[in-house]
Each structure stands twice: as C-alpha cells, then as structure tokens.
Amino acid sequence: ALPLAAGRHIAVLGPQAVARAGLLSDYAGDQICYQGSDHCIETVAEAIGAANVGGSTVVQQGVEVNSNATAGEQPALDAAAAADVVVLVLGIDKPIEHEGIDRADTALPGRQEAFALRVLALGRPTVLVLTNGGALAIDALVNRSGPAPYAIVEAFNPATSGARALAASLFGRENRWGKLPMTMYPHSFVSEKAMADYDMSSGVGRTYRYYTGAPLFPFGWGLSLTTFSMSCAQVARTTTQRYECTVQNVGAVDGD
C-alpha cells in the first residue's frame, strides 16, 4: 500500500484533508500566520497534490467533521470510484475537543465513520490518515469482513508544516514512521472504564501496562518502509543479566 507512486490519479477525501487550523493542537496560539489567520498552513490535500508529480489529484471533503450533512458524499464517492488510490483523511478538531472540553465518546464524530464505510465498500486501494489530539476508536473500519484500509497513518496534530512531511512519507521520499506512543483502545473501552477513573489498574485497566483487553493497536506498534534485523548476546553474567544487541537496517532504504 505504501509508498504511494507519483503520477497516478489520487482522490484525497475527508474533512481533515482540507483543514488548516484543524491540524493544530490546543496550544498553537493565535499568531501562526500573518494577521492571525490560518492561510499559510498547507492542507493535507494540497501537500499530496504537490507530491503527486506527473499525476492528477482530485479533492472532495465528503462530510464535515461533526454534522449529519450528506450533500457532499456522492461527489466524493464518485471521485473515489474513478481514482487509482484514495487517501481518506478523518479526525477531530478543536471545536470537538480542547482545553476544558472533553469527549464522552472516542468514535469518529458526525458522518465520518458512515462515510468511510461507503468509501471502503468501493474496494479502491485506500490509505486512512487520522488527525487528532485525543484517542479515536476505528474498530468498524478495520475489524470487518469487507474491504479495509490498505494502510493506516496516525498523524496526530500535524501542525503548520506537518502536511508536507506527511506527504513526503506517504510517497516514500522520507521513511520516518514512528511507533505508537499510546495504546489504541477499541470503542468498547469507553463503556468498560469510566473516563474519570484514574486508577490505572482497576477494572480492565489503562495503558499498555495494565489494560487487560485486546487493544485495537498496541503501544509501540508501527511499520517502516525498510526492514531491520536484531541480534543479541549475553556479554556478562553477574548479579544482573547484561546483553549487547546489534540492530541493522537490511532493507533497501534508509529508516529510523
């Protein structure tokens, strides 16, 4: 699925594909661009279009972040059906969650999940990109008998220049894919443990240390465009065990 090949017909869909200020975190401030606007922030769709050299890129929002409006869905589905590859950019923004405002649910808000299922049902190669500050549950998009995303990218809050870095990684011009710094829980987690229960070990637990359920994606999960080998050997035997390990990139591209 990744890296994407430049020169193809790509459909970039979703409300966060065209977001600017929506890519920022809570603490970005109000002076990101000249005169306090967000016009200088490149959207994910713009960055993908610039990286798709020799190809064509069509952009359709499809749905809003948090509404039940459906008018934009069919044009987006038509664009997806005609594309070689679909990049579907979903998530949450600051009106949904910010300092002093928490969410009671981790599901994608509004029509986003329903729209994503319609896109996936087309069977086109689809890369799902998530932009969010808080946790999202995407069980319905990955644990299903029908077509699922070919790749999933957790981009968090990409901020002012993150869209360009994301596009470079999607097209394989950079290989800086990280590992998940948190546990991605299934949607059922919101009903299994109260959000105000800060005892990490009570009930089903919380975080990779105490969660007893099956995570959607575990802490530390992540893939790379290259392959690494690791060999370890015990170098000393005292009251503590000591090992020395060698990690080597054995793939064809550089990687972290």
PDB file of N, CA, C and O in Angstrom, residues 150-202:
ATOM      1  N   TYR A 150      -5.890  -0.140   3.233  1.00  0.00           N
ATOM      2  CA  TYR A 150      -4.629  -0.784   2.895  1.00  0.00           C
ATOM      3  C   TYR A 150      -3.528  -0.376   3.875  1.00  0.00           C
ATOM      4  O   TYR A 150      -2.599  -1.125   4.119  1.00  0.00           O
ATOM      5  N   ALA A 151      -3.637   0.835   4.395  1.00  0.00           N
ATOM      6  CA  ALA A 151      -2.668   1.333   5.366  1.00  0.00           C
ATOM      7  C   ALA A 151      -3.373   2.357   6.249  1.00  0.00           C
ATOM      8  O   ALA A 151      -4.329   3.008   5.819  1.00  0.00           O
ATOM      9  N   ILE A 152      -2.908   2.486   7.491  1.00  0.00           N
ATOM     10  CA  ILE A 152      -3.463   3.451   8.438  1.00  0.00           C
ATOM     11  C   ILE A 152      -2.311   4.276   8.983  1.00  0.00           C
ATOM     12  O   ILE A 152      -1.309   3.731   9.450  1.00  0.00           O
ATOM     13  N   VAL A 153      -2.455   5.602   8.921  1.00  0.00           N
ATOM     14  CA  VAL A 153      -1.435   6.509   9.416  1.00  0.00           C
ATOM     15  C   VAL A 153      -2.037   7.353  10.535  1.00  0.00           C
ATOM     16  O   VAL A 153      -3.017   8.063  10.303  1.00  0.00           O
ATOM     17  N   GLU A 154      -1.490   7.252  11.721  1.00  0.00           N
ATOM     18  CA  GLU A 154      -1.885   8.108  12.841  1.00  0.00           C
ATOM     19  C   GLU A 154      -0.993   9.340  12.809  1.00  0.00           C
ATOM     20  O   GLU A 154       0.188   9.274  13.145  1.00  0.00           O
ATOM     21  N   ALA A 155      -1.551  10.468  12.350  1.00  0.00           N
ATOM     22  CA  ALA A 155      -0.760  11.685  12.169  1.00  0.00           C
ATOM     23  C   ALA A 155      -0.887  12.655  13.336  1.00  0.00           C
ATOM     24  O   ALA A 155      -0.231  13.695  13.338  1.00  0.00           O
ATOM     25  N   PHE A 156      -1.755  12.364  14.296  1.00  0.00           N
ATOM     26  CA  PHE A 156      -1.992  13.244  15.442  1.00  0.00           C
ATOM     27  C   PHE A 156      -2.307  14.662  14.964  1.00  0.00           C
ATOM     28  O   PHE A 156      -3.085  14.824  14.031  1.00  0.00           O
ATOM     29  N   ASN A 157      -1.744  15.690  15.574  1.00  0.00           N
ATOM     30  CA  ASN A 157      -1.930  17.073  15.117  1.00  0.00           C
ATOM     31  C   ASN A 157      -0.724  17.460  14.269  1.00  0.00           C
ATOM     32  O   ASN A 157       0.339  17.796  14.808  1.00  0.00           O
ATOM     33  N   PRO A 158      -0.827  17.426  12.949  1.00  0.00           N
ATOM     34  CA  PRO A 158       0.345  17.670  12.100  1.00  0.00           C
ATOM     35  C   PRO A 158       0.930  19.072  12.206  1.00  0.00           C
ATOM     36  O   PRO A 158       2.074  19.295  11.834  1.00  0.00           O
ATOM     37  N   ALA A 159       0.105  20.041  12.650  1.00  0.00           N
ATOM     38  CA  ALA A 159       0.553  21.422  12.854  1.00  0.00           C
ATOM     39  C   ALA A 159       0.864  22.116  11.530  1.00  0.00           C
ATOM     40  O   ALA A 159       0.417  21.704  10.467  1.00  0.00           O
ATOM     41  N   THR A 160       1.687  23.152  11.574  1.00  0.00           N
ATOM     42  CA  THR A 160       1.834  24.051  10.433  1.00  0.00           C
ATOM     43  C   THR A 160       2.513  23.424   9.221  1.00  0.00           C
ATOM     44  O   THR A 160       2.153  23.706   8.085  1.00  0.00           O
ATOM     45  N   SER A 161       3.518  22.607   9.425  1.00  0.00           N
ATOM     46  CA  SER A 161       4.278  22.033   8.306  1.00  0.00           C
ATOM     47  C   SER A 161       4.120  20.525   8.212  1.00  0.00           C
ATOM     48  O   SER A 161       4.785  19.879   7.404  1.00  0.00           O
ATOM     49  N   GLY A 162       3.232  19.962   9.017  1.00  0.00           N
ATOM     50  CA  GLY A 162       3.100  18.509   9.058  1.00  0.00           C
ATOM     51  C   GLY A 162       2.518  17.899   7.808  1.00  0.00           C
ATOM     52  O   GLY A 162       2.831  16.750   7.470  1.00  0.00           O
ATOM     53  N   ALA A 163       1.678  18.636   7.105  1.00  0.00           N
ATOM     54  CA  ALA A 163       1.071  18.076   5.888  1.00  0.00           C
ATOM     55  C   ALA A 163       2.129  17.739   4.850  1.00  0.00           C
ATOM     56  O   ALA A 163       2.077  16.691   4.198  1.00  0.00           O
ATOM     57  N   ARG A 164       3.121  18.623   4.693  1.00  0.00           N
ATOM     58  CA  ARG A 164       4.185  18.368   3.724  1.00  0.00           C
ATOM     59  C   ARG A 164       5.042  17.182   4.141  1.00  0.00           C
ATOM     60  O   ARG A 164       5.433  16.353   3.311  1.00  0.00           O
ATOM     61  N   ALA A 165       5.333  17.072   5.437  1.00  0.00           N
ATOM     62  CA  ALA A 165       6.103  15.928   5.936  1.00  0.00           C
ATOM     63  C   ALA A 165       5.315  14.638   5.766  1.00  0.00           C
ATOM     64  O   ALA A 165       5.877  13.589   5.419  1.00  0.00           O
ATOM     65  N   LEU A 166       4.012  14.702   5.989  1.00  0.00           N
ATOM     66  CA  LEU A 166       3.161  13.536   5.807  1.00  0.00           C
ATOM     67  C   LEU A 166       3.178  13.082   4.356  1.00  0.00           C
ATOM     68  O   LEU A 166       3.323  11.888   4.061  1.00  0.00           O
ATOM     69  N   ALA A 167       3.041  14.020   3.425  1.00  0.00           N
ATOM     70  CA  ALA A 167       3.056  13.673   2.005  1.00  0.00           C
ATOM     71  C   ALA A 167       4.390  13.054   1.599  1.00  0.00           C
ATOM     72  O   ALA A 167       4.434  12.075   0.836  1.00  0.00           O
ATOM     73  N   ALA A 168       5.484  13.600   2.099  1.00  0.00           N
ATOM     74  CA  ALA A 168       6.809  13.043   1.781  1.00  0.00           C
ATOM     75  C   ALA A 168       6.919  11.601   2.261  1.00  0.00           C
ATOM     76  O   ALA A 168       7.516  10.752   1.581  1.00  0.00           O
ATOM     77  N   SER A 169       6.330  11.315   3.401  1.00  0.00           N
ATOM     78  CA  SER A 169       6.374   9.948   3.919  1.00  0.00           C
ATOM     79  C   SER A 169       5.443   9.034   3.133  1.00  0.00           C
ATOM     80  O   SER A 169       5.785   7.881   2.850  1.00  0.00           O
ATOM     81  N   LEU A 170       4.259   9.520   2.777  1.00  0.00           N
ATOM     82  CA  LEU A 170       3.317   8.702   2.017  1.00  0.00           C
ATOM     83  C   LEU A 170       3.897   8.279   0.676  1.00  0.00           C
ATOM     84  O   LEU A 170       3.660   7.158   0.205  1.00  0.00           O
ATOM     85  N   PHE A 171       4.682   9.172   0.046  1.00  0.00           N
ATOM     86  CA  PHE A 171       5.273   8.860  -1.252  1.00  0.00           C
ATOM     87  C   PHE A 171       6.666   8.235  -1.133  1.00  0.00           C
ATOM     88  O   PHE A 171       7.340   8.038  -2.140  1.00  0.00           O
ATOM     89  N   GLY A 172       7.108   7.936   0.072  1.00  0.00           N
ATOM     90  CA  GLY A 172       8.370   7.237   0.273  1.00  0.00           C
ATOM     91  C   GLY A 172       9.602   8.085   0.116  1.00  0.00           C
ATOM     92  O   GLY A 172      10.709   7.555   0.016  1.00  0.00           O
ATOM     93  N   ARG A 173       9.451   9.415   0.106  1.00  0.00           N
ATOM     94  CA  ARG A 173      10.621  10.287  -0.008  1.00  0.00           C
ATOM     95  C   ARG A 173      11.302  10.452   1.343  1.00  0.00           C
ATOM     96  O   ARG A 173      12.446  10.902   1.422  1.00  0.00           O
ATOM     97  N   GLU A 174      10.588  10.137   2.388  1.00  0.00           N
ATOM     98  CA  GLU A 174      11.129  10.048   3.739  1.00  0.00           C
ATOM     99  C   GLU A 174      10.634   8.753   4.342  1.00  0.00           C
ATOM    100  O   GLU A 174       9.573   8.244   3.964  1.00  0.00           O
ATOM    101  N   ASN A 175      11.376   8.214   5.272  1.00  0.00           N
ATOM    102  CA  ASN A 175      10.962   6.987   5.943  1.00  0.00           C
ATOM    103  C   ASN A 175      11.147   7.182   7.447  1.00  0.00           C
ATOM    104  O   ASN A 175      12.033   6.613   8.054  1.00  0.00           O
ATOM    105  N   ARG A 176      10.304   8.031   7.996  1.00  0.00           N
ATOM    106  CA  ARG A 176      10.416   8.373   9.414  1.00  0.00           C
ATOM    107  C   ARG A 176       9.163   7.965  10.183  1.00  0.00           C
ATOM    108  O   ARG A 176       8.696   8.670  11.068  1.00  0.00           O
ATOM    109  N   TRP A 177       8.613   6.836   9.805  1.00  0.00           N
ATOM    110  CA  TRP A 177       7.429   6.342  10.504  1.00  0.00           C
ATOM    111  C   TRP A 177       7.799   5.959  11.929  1.00  0.00           C
ATOM    112  O   TRP A 177       8.735   5.203  12.149  1.00  0.00           O
ATOM    113  N   GLY A 178       7.057   6.460  12.876  1.00  0.00           N
ATOM    114  CA  GLY A 178       7.342   6.157  14.276  1.00  0.00           C
ATOM    115  C   GLY A 178       6.515   5.003  14.784  1.00  0.00           C
ATOM    116  O   GLY A 178       5.790   4.337  14.034  1.00  0.00           O
ATOM    117  N   LYS A 179       6.623   4.762  16.066  1.00  0.00           N
ATOM    118  CA  LYS A 179       5.839   3.733  16.743  1.00  0.00           C
ATOM    119  C   LYS A 179       4.777   4.414  17.606  1.00  0.00           C
ATOM    120  O   LYS A 179       4.987   5.515  18.113  1.00  0.00           O
ATOM    121  N   LEU A 180       3.658   3.759  17.786  1.00  0.00           N
ATOM    122  CA  LEU A 180       2.583   4.354  18.566  1.00  0.00           C
ATOM    123  C   LEU A 180       3.049   4.655  19.991  1.00  0.00           C
ATOM    124  O   LEU A 180       3.523   3.761  20.685  1.00  0.00           O
ATOM    125  N   PRO A 181       2.875   5.895  20.459  1.00  0.00           N
ATOM    126  CA  PRO A 181       3.283   6.237  21.819  1.00  0.00           C
ATOM    127  C   PRO A 181       2.174   5.994  22.827  1.00  0.00           C
ATOM    128  O   PRO A 181       2.283   6.412  23.975  1.00  0.00           O
ATOM    129  N   MET A 182       1.103   5.344  22.387  1.00  0.00           N
ATOM    130  CA  MET A 182      -0.008   5.062  23.284  1.00  0.00           C
ATOM    131  C   MET A 182      -0.731   3.809  22.806  1.00  0.00           C
ATOM    132  O   MET A 182      -0.428   3.270  21.740  1.00  0.00           O
ATOM    133  N   THR A 183      -1.658   3.327  23.603  1.00  0.00           N
ATOM    134  CA  THR A 183      -2.489   2.194  23.235  1.00  0.00           C
ATOM    135  C   THR A 183      -3.729   2.705  22.512  1.00  0.00           C
ATOM    136  O   THR A 183      -4.369   3.651  22.968  1.00  0.00           O
ATOM    137  N   MET A 184      -4.067   2.106  21.375  1.00  0.00           N
ATOM    138  CA  MET A 184      -5.325   2.428  20.700  1.00  0.00           C
ATOM    139  C   MET A 184      -6.369   1.420  21.150  1.00  0.00           C
ATOM    140  O   MET A 184      -6.283   0.226  20.833  1.00  0.00           O
ATOM    141  N   TYR A 185      -7.338   1.908  21.926  1.00  0.00           N
ATOM    142  CA  TYR A 185      -8.356   1.033  22.502  1.00  0.00           C
ATOM    143  C   TYR A 185      -9.509   0.814  21.531  1.00  0.00           C
ATOM    144  O   TYR A 185      -9.804   1.667  20.697  1.00  0.00           O
ATOM    145  N   PRO A 186     -10.220  -0.303  21.686  1.00  0.00           N
ATOM    146  CA  PRO A 186     -11.451  -0.486  20.917  1.00  0.00           C
ATOM    147  C   PRO A 186     -12.530   0.452  21.453  1.00  0.00           C
ATOM    148  O   PRO A 186     -12.418   0.994  22.559  1.00  0.00           O
ATOM    149  N   HIS A 187     -13.584   0.630  20.689  1.00  0.00           N
ATOM    150  CA  HIS A 187     -14.643   1.545  21.099  1.00  0.00           C
ATOM    151  C   HIS A 187     -15.302   1.115  22.405  1.00  0.00           C
ATOM    152  O   HIS A 187     -15.790   1.953  23.177  1.00  0.00           O
ATOM    153  N   SER A 188     -15.331  -0.164  22.669  1.00  0.00           N
ATOM    154  CA  SER A 188     -15.961  -0.670  23.901  1.00  0.00           C
ATOM    155  C   SER A 188     -15.291  -0.154  25.168  1.00  0.00           C
ATOM    156  O   SER A 188     -15.887  -0.173  26.243  1.00  0.00           O
ATOM    157  N   PHE A 189     -14.070   0.349  25.051  1.00  0.00           N
ATOM    158  CA  PHE A 189     -13.328   0.819  26.226  1.00  0.00           C
ATOM    159  C   PHE A 189     -14.062   1.936  26.955  1.00  0.00           C
ATOM    160  O   PHE A 189     -13.994   2.043  28.177  1.00  0.00           O
ATOM    161  N   VAL A 190     -14.802   2.777  26.220  1.00  0.00           N
ATOM    162  CA  VAL A 190     -15.473   3.912  26.862  1.00  0.00           C
ATOM    163  C   VAL A 190     -16.579   3.459  27.806  1.00  0.00           C
ATOM    164  O   VAL A 190     -16.955   4.194  28.723  1.00  0.00           O
ATOM    165  N   SER A 191     -17.114   2.255  27.590  1.00  0.00           N
ATOM    166  CA  SER A 191     -18.145   1.739  28.485  1.00  0.00           C
ATOM    167  C   SER A 191     -17.590   0.753  29.507  1.00  0.00           C
ATOM    168  O   SER A 191     -18.297   0.360  30.437  1.00  0.00           O
ATOM    169  N   GLU A 192     -16.336   0.364  29.339  1.00  0.00           N
ATOM    170  CA  GLU A 192     -15.730  -0.596  30.266  1.00  0.00           C
ATOM    171  C   GLU A 192     -15.006   0.082  31.427  1.00  0.00           C
ATOM    172  O   GLU A 192     -14.826  -0.528  32.476  1.00  0.00           O
ATOM    173  N   LYS A 193     -14.575   1.311  31.221  1.00  0.00           N
ATOM    174  CA  LYS A 193     -13.836   2.015  32.277  1.00  0.00           C
ATOM    175  C   LYS A 193     -14.217   3.492  32.241  1.00  0.00           C
ATOM    176  O   LYS A 193     -14.130   4.139  31.195  1.00  0.00           O
ATOM    177  N   ALA A 194     -14.633   4.017  33.370  1.00  0.00           N
ATOM    178  CA  ALA A 194     -15.044   5.416  33.443  1.00  0.00           C
ATOM    179  C   ALA A 194     -13.862   6.326  33.142  1.00  0.00           C
ATOM    180  O   ALA A 194     -12.748   6.109  33.627  1.00  0.00           O
ATOM    181  N   MET A 195     -14.101   7.345  32.329  1.00  0.00           N
ATOM    182  CA  MET A 195     -13.024   8.250  31.948  1.00  0.00           C
ATOM    183  C   MET A 195     -12.447   8.998  33.147  1.00  0.00           C
ATOM    184  O   MET A 195     -11.289   9.422  33.140  1.00  0.00           O
ATOM    185  N   ALA A 196     -13.260   9.142  34.217  1.00  0.00           N
ATOM    186  CA  ALA A 196     -12.787   9.840  35.414  1.00  0.00           C
ATOM    187  C   ALA A 196     -12.112   8.904  36.409  1.00  0.00           C
ATOM    188  O   ALA A 196     -11.679   9.340  37.480  1.00  0.00           O
ATOM    189  N   ASP A 197     -12.008   7.633  36.052  1.00  0.00           N
ATOM    190  CA  ASP A 197     -11.335   6.660  36.924  1.00  0.00           C
ATOM    191  C   ASP A 197      -9.846   6.645  36.566  1.00  0.00           C
ATOM    192  O   ASP A 197      -9.448   6.056  35.569  1.00  0.00           O
ATOM    193  N   TYR A 198      -9.055   7.286  37.403  1.00  0.00           N
ATOM    194  CA  TYR A 198      -7.628   7.420  37.106  1.00  0.00           C
ATOM    195  C   TYR A 198      -6.772   6.351  37.773  1.00  0.00           C
ATOM    196  O   TYR A 198      -5.547   6.440  37.762  1.00  0.00           O
ATOM    197  N   ASP A 199      -7.428   5.349  38.343  1.00  0.00           N
ATOM    198  CA  ASP A 199      -6.696   4.195  38.860  1.00  0.00           C
ATOM    199  C   ASP A 199      -6.319   3.332  37.654  1.00  0.00           C
ATOM    200  O   ASP A 199      -7.164   2.701  37.028  1.00  0.00           O
ATOM    201  N   MET A 200      -5.063   3.329  37.310  1.00  0.00           N
ATOM    202  CA  MET A 200      -4.626   2.660  36.082  1.00  0.00           C
ATOM    203  C   MET A 200      -4.909   1.164  36.078  1.00  0.00           C
ATOM    204  O   MET A 200      -5.069   0.558  35.020  1.00  0.00           O
ATOM    205  N   SER A 201      -4.958   0.539  37.246  1.00  0.00           N
ATOM    206  CA  SER A 201      -5.067  -0.919  37.291  1.00  0.00           C
ATOM    207  C   SER A 201      -6.470  -1.420  37.608  1.00  0.00           C
ATOM    208  O   SER A 201      -6.709  -2.627  37.606  1.00  0.00           O
ATOM    209  N   SER A 202      -7.420  -0.540  37.888  1.00  0.00           N
ATOM    210  CA  SER A 202      -8.763  -1.007  38.241  1.00  0.00           C
ATOM    211  C   SER A 202      -9.526  -1.447  36.997  1.00  0.00           C
ATOM    212  O   SER A 202      -9.261  -0.988  35.886  1.00  0.00           O
TER     213      SER A 202
END
